[in-house]
mmCIF file of N, CA and C in Angstrom:
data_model
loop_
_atom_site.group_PDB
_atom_site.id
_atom_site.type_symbol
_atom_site.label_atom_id
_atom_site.label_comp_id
_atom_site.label_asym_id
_atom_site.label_seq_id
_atom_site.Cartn_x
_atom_site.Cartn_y
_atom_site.Cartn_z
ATOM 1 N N UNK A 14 -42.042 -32.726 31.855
ATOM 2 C CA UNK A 14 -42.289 -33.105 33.232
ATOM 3 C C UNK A 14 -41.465 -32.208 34.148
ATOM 4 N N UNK A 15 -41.894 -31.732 35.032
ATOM 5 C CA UNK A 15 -41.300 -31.019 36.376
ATOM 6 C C UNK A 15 -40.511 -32.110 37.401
ATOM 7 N N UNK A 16 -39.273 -31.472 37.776
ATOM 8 C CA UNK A 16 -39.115 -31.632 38.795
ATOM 9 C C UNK A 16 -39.391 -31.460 40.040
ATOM 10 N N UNK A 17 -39.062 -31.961 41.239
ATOM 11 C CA UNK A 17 -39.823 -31.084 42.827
ATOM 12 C C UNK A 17 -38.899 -30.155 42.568
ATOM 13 N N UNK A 18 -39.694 -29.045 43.312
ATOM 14 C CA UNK A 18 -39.539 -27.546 43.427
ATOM 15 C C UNK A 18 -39.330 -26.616 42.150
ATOM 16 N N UNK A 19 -39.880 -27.022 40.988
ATOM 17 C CA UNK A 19 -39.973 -26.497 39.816
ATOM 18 C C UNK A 19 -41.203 -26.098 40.060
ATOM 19 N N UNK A 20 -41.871 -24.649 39.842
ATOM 20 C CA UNK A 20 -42.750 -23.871 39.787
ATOM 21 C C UNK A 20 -43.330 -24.219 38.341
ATOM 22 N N UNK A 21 -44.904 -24.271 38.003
ATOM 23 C CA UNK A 21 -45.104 -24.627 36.998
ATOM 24 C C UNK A 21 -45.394 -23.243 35.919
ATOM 25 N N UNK A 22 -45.203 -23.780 34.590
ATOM 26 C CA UNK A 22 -45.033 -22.179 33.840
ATOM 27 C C UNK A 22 -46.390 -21.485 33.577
ATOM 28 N N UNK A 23 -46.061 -20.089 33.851
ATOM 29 C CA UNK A 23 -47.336 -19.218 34.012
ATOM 30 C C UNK A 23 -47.746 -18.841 35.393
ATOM 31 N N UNK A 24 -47.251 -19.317 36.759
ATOM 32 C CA UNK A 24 -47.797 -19.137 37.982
ATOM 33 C C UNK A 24 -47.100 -17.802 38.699
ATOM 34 N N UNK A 25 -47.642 -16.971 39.339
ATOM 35 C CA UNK A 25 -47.053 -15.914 39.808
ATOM 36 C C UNK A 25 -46.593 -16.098 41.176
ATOM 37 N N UNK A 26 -45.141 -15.590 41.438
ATOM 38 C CA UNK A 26 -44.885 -15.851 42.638
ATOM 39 C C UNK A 26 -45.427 -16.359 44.089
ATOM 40 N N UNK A 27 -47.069 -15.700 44.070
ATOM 41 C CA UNK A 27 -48.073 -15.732 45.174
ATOM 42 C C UNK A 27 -48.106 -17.750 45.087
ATOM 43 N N UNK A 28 -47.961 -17.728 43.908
ATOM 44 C CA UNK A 28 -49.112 -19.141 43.594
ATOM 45 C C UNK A 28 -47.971 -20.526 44.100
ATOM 46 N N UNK A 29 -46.527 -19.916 43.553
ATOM 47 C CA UNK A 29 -45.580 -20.352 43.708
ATOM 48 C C UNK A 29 -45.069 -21.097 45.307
ATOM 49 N N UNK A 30 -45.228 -19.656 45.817
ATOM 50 C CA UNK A 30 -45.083 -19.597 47.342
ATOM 51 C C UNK A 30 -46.077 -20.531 47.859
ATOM 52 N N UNK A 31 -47.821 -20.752 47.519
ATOM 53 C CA UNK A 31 -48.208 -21.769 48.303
ATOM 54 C C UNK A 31 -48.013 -23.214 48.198
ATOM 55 N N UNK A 32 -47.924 -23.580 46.893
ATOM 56 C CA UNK A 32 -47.273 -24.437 46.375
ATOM 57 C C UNK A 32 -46.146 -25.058 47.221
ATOM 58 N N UNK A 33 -45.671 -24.363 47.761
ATOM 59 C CA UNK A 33 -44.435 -24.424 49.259
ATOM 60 C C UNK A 33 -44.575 -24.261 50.570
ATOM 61 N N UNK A 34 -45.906 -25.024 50.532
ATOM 62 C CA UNK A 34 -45.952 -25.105 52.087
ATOM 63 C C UNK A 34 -47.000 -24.004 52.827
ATOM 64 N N UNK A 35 -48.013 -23.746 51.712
ATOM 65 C CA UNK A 35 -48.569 -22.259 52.719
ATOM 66 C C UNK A 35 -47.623 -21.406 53.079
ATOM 67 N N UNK A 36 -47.274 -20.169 52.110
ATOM 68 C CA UNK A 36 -46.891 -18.990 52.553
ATOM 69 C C UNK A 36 -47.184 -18.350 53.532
ATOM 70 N N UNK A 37 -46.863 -17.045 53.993
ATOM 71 C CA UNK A 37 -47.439 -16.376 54.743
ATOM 72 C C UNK A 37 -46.291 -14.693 54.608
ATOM 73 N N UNK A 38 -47.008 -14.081 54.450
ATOM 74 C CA UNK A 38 -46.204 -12.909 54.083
ATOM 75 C C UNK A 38 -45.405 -11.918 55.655
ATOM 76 N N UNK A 39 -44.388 -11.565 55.655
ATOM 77 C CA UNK A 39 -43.645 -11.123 56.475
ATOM 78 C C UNK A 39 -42.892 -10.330 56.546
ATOM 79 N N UNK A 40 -42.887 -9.074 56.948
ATOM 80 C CA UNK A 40 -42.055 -8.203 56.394
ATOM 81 C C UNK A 40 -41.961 -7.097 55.654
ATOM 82 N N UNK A 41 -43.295 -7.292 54.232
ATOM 83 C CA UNK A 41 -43.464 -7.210 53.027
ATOM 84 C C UNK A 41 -43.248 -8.552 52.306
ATOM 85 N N UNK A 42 -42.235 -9.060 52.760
ATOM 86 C CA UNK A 42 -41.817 -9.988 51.872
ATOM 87 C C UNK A 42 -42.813 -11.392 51.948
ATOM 88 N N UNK A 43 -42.782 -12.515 51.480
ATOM 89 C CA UNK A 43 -43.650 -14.171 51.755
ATOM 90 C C UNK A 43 -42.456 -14.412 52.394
ATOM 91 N N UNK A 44 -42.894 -15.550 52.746
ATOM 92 C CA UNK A 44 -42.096 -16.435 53.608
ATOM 93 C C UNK A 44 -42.131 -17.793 53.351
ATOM 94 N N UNK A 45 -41.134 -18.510 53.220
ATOM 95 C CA UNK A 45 -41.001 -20.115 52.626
ATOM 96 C C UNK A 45 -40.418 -20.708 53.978
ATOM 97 N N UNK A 46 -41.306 -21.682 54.820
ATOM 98 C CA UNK A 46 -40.851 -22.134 55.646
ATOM 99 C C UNK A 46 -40.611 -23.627 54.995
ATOM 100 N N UNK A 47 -39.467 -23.647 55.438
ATOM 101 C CA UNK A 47 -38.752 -25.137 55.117
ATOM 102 C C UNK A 47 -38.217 -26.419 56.008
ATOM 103 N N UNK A 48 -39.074 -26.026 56.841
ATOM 104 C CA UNK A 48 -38.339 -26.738 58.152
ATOM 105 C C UNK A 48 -39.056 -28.309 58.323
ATOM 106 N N UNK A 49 -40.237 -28.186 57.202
ATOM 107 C CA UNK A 49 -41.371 -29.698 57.210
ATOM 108 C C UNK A 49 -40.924 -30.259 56.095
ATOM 109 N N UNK A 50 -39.973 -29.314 55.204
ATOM 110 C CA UNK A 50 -39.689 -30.524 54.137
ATOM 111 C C UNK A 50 -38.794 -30.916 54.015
ATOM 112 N N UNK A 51 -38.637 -32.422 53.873
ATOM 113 C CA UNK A 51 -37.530 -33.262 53.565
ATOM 114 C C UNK A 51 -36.139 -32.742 53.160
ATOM 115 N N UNK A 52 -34.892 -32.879 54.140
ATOM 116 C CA UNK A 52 -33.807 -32.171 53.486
ATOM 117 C C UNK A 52 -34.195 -32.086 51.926
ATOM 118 N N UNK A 53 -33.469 -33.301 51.132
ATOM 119 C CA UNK A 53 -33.128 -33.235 49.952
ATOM 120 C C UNK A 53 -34.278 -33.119 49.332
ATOM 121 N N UNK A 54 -35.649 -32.226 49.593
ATOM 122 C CA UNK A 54 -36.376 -31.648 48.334
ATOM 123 C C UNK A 54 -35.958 -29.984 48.755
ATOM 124 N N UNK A 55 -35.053 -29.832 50.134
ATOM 125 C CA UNK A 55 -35.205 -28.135 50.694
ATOM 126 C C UNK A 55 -34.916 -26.973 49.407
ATOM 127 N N UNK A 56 -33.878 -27.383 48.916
ATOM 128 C CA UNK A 56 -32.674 -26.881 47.781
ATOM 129 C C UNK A 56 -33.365 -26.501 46.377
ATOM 130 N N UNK A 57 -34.096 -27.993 45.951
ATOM 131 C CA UNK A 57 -34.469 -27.832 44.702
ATOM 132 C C UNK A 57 -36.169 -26.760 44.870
ATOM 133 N N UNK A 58 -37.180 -26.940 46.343
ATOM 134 C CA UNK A 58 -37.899 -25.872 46.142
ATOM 135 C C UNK A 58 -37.311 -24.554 46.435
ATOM 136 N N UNK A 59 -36.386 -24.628 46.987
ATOM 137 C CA UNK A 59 -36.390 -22.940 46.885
ATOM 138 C C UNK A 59 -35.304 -21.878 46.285
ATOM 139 N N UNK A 60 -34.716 -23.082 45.286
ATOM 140 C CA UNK A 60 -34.541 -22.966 44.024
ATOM 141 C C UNK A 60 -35.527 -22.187 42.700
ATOM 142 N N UNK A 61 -36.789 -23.239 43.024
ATOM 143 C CA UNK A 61 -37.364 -22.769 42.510
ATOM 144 C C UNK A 61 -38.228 -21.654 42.802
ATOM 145 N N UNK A 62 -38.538 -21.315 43.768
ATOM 146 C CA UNK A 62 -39.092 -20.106 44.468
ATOM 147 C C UNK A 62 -38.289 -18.677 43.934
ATOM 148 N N UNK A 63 -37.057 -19.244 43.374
ATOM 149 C CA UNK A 63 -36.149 -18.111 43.888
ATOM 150 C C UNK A 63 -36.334 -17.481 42.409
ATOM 151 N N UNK A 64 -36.244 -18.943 41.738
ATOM 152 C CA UNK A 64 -36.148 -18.614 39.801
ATOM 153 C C UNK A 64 -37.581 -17.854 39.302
ATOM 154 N N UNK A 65 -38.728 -17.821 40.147
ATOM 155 C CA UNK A 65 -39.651 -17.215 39.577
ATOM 156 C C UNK A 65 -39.989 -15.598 40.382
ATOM 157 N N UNK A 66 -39.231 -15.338 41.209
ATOM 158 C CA UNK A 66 -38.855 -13.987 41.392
ATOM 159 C C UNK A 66 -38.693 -13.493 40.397
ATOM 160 N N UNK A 67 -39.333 -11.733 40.111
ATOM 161 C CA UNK A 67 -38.996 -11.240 39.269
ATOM 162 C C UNK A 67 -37.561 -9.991 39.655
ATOM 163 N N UNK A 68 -36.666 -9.664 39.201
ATOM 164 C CA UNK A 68 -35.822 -8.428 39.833
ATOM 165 C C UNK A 68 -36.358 -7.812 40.279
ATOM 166 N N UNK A 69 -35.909 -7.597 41.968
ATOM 167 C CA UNK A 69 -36.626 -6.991 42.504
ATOM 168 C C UNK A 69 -37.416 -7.698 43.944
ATOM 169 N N UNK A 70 -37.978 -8.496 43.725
ATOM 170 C CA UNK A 70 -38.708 -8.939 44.345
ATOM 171 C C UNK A 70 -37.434 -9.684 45.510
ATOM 172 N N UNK A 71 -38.165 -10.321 46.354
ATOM 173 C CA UNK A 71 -37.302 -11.262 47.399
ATOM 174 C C UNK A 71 -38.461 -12.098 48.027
ATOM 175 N N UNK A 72 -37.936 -12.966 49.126
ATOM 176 C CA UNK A 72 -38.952 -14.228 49.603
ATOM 177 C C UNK A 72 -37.970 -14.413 51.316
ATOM 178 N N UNK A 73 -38.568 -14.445 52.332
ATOM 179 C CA UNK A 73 -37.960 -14.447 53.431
ATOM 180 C C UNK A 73 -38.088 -16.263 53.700
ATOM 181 N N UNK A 74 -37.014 -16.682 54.023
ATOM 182 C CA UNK A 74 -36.638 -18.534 53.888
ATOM 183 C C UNK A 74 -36.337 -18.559 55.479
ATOM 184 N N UNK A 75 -37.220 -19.619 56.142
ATOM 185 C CA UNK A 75 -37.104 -19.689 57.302
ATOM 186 C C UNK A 75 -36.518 -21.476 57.380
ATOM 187 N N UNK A 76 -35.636 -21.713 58.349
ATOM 188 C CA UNK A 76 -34.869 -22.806 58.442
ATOM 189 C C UNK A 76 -34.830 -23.442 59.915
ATOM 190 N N UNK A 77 -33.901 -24.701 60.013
ATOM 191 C CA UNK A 77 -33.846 -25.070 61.408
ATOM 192 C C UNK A 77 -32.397 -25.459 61.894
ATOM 193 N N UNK A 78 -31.604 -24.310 60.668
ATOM 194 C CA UNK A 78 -30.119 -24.740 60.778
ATOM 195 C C UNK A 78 -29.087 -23.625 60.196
ATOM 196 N N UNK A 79 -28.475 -23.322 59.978
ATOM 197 C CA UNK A 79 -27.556 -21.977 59.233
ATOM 198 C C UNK A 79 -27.419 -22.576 57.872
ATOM 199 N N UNK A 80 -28.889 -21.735 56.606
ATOM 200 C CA UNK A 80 -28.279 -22.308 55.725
ATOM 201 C C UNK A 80 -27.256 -21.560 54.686
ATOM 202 N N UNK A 81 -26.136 -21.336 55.298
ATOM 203 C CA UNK A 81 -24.687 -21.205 54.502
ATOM 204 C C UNK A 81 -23.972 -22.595 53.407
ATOM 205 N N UNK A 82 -24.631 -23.309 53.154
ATOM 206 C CA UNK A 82 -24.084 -23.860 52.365
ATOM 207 C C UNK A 82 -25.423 -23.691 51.071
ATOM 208 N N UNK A 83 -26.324 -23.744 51.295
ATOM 209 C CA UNK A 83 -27.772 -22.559 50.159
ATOM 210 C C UNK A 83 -26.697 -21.560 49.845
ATOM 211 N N UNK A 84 -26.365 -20.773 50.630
ATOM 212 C CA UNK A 84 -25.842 -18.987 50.015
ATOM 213 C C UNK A 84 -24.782 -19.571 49.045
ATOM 214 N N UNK A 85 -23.711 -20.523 49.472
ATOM 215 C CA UNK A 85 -22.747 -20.940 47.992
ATOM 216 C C UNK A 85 -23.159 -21.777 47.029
ATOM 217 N N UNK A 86 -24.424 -22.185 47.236
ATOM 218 C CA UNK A 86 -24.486 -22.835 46.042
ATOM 219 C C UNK A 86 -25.787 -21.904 45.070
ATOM 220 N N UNK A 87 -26.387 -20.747 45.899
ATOM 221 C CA UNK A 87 -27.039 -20.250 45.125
ATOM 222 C C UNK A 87 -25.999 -18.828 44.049
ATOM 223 N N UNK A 88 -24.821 -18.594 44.899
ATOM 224 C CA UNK A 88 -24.044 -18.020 44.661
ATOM 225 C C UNK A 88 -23.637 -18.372 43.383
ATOM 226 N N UNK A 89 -23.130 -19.797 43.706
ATOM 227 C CA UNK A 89 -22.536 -20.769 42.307
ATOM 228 C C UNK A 89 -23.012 -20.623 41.154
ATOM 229 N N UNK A 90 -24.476 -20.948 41.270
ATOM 230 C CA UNK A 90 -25.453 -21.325 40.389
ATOM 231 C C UNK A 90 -26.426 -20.038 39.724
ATOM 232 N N UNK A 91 -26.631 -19.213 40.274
ATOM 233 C CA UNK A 91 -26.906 -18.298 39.771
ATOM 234 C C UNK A 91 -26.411 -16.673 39.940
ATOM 235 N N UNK A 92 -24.455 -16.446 39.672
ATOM 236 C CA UNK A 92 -23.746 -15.463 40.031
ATOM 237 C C UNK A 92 -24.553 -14.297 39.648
ATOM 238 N N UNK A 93 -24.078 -13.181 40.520
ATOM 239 C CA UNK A 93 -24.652 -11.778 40.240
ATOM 240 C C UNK A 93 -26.038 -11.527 40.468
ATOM 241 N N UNK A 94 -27.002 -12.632 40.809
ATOM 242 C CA UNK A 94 -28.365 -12.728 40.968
ATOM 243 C C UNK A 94 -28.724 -12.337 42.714
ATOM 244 N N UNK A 95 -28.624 -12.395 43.149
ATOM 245 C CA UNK A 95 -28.785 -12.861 44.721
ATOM 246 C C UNK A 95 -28.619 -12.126 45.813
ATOM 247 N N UNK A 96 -29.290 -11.459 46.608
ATOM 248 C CA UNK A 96 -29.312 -10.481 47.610
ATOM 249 C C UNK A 96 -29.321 -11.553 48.630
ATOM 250 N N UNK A 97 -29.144 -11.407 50.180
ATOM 251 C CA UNK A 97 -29.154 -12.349 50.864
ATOM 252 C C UNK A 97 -28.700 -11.433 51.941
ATOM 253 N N UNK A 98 -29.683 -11.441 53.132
ATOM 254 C CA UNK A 98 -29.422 -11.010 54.256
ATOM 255 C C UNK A 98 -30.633 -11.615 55.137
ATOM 256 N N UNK A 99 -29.226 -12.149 56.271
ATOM 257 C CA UNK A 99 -29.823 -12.545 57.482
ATOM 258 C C UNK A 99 -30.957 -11.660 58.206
ATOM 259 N N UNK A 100 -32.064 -11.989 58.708
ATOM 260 C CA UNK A 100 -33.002 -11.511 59.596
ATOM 261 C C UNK A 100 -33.012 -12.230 61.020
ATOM 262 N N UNK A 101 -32.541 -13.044 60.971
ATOM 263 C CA UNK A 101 -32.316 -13.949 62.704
ATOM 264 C C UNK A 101 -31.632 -14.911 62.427
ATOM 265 N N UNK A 102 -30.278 -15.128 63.305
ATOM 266 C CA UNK A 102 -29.581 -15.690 63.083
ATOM 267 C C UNK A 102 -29.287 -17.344 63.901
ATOM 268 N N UNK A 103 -30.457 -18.169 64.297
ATOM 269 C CA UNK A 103 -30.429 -19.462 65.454
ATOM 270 C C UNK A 103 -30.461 -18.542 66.844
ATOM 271 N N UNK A 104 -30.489 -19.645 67.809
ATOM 272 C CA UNK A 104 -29.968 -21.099 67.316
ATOM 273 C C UNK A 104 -30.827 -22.398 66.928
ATOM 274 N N UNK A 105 -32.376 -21.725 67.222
ATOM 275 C CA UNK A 105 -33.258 -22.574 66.495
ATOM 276 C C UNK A 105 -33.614 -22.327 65.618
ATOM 277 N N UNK A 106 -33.910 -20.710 65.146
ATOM 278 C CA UNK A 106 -34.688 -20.593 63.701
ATOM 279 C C UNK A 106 -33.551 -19.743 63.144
ATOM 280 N N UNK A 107 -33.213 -19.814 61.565
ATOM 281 C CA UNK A 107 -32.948 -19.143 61.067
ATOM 282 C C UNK A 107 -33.606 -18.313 59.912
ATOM 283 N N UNK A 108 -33.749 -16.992 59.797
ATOM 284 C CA UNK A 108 -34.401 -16.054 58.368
ATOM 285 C C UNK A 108 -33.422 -15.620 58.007
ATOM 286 N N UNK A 109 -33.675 -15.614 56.354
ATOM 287 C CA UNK A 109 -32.991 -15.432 55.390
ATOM 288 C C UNK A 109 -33.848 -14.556 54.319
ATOM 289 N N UNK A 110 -33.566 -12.948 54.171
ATOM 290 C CA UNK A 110 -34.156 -12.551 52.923
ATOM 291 C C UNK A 110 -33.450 -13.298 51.982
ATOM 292 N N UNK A 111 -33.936 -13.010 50.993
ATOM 293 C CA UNK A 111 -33.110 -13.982 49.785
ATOM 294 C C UNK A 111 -34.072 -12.845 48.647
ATOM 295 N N UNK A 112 -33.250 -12.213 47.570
ATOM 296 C CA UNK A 112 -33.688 -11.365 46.895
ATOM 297 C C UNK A 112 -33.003 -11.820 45.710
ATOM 298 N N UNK A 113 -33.617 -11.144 44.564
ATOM 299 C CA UNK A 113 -33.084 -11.616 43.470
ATOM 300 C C UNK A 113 -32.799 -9.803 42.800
ATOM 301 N N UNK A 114 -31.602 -9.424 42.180
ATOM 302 C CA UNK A 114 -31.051 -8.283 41.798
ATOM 303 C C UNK A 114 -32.087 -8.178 40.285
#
């Protein structure tokens, strides 16, 4: 059984991303807007968004708050993995590339 924001096995990032809300690509990159879902599912989808990146790849995470406490716990949880640079910084929206090394 899956948890929320567990990507199911075999789906390619594209499939992943709609799965989350209707993507929409930006940048180059998709885009995971998170601002309609429930705090406590925010973390565990884009968690999982992040785990089915392949090296290389990244996903632009749009928010409605500075999420700096995401960057330490993705830090935590998956060290040495994680690119992360701001694209707009509030005070209503925040973007976040979020890349995986």
């Amino acid at each position: 059984m899956l948890r929320a924001g567990e990507p199911r096995p075999g789906l390619s990032l594209t499939q992943v991303m709609a799965q989350a809300l209707g993507p929409r690509e930006t940048e180059g990159a998709m885009e995971l807007d998170v601002r309609a879902i429930p705090p406590r599912e925010r973390h565990p989808k884009i968690f999982g968004v992040f785990d089915a990146l392949a090296p290389g790849e990244s996903f632009v995470l749009v928010n409605d708050h500075d999420p700096k406490p995401l960057y330490y716990q993705l830090m935590a949880e998956r060290p040495g993995q994680v690119d992360w640079t701001y694209l707009e910084e509030g005070p209503e929206v925040w973007r976040v590339r979020i890349g995986k090394k």
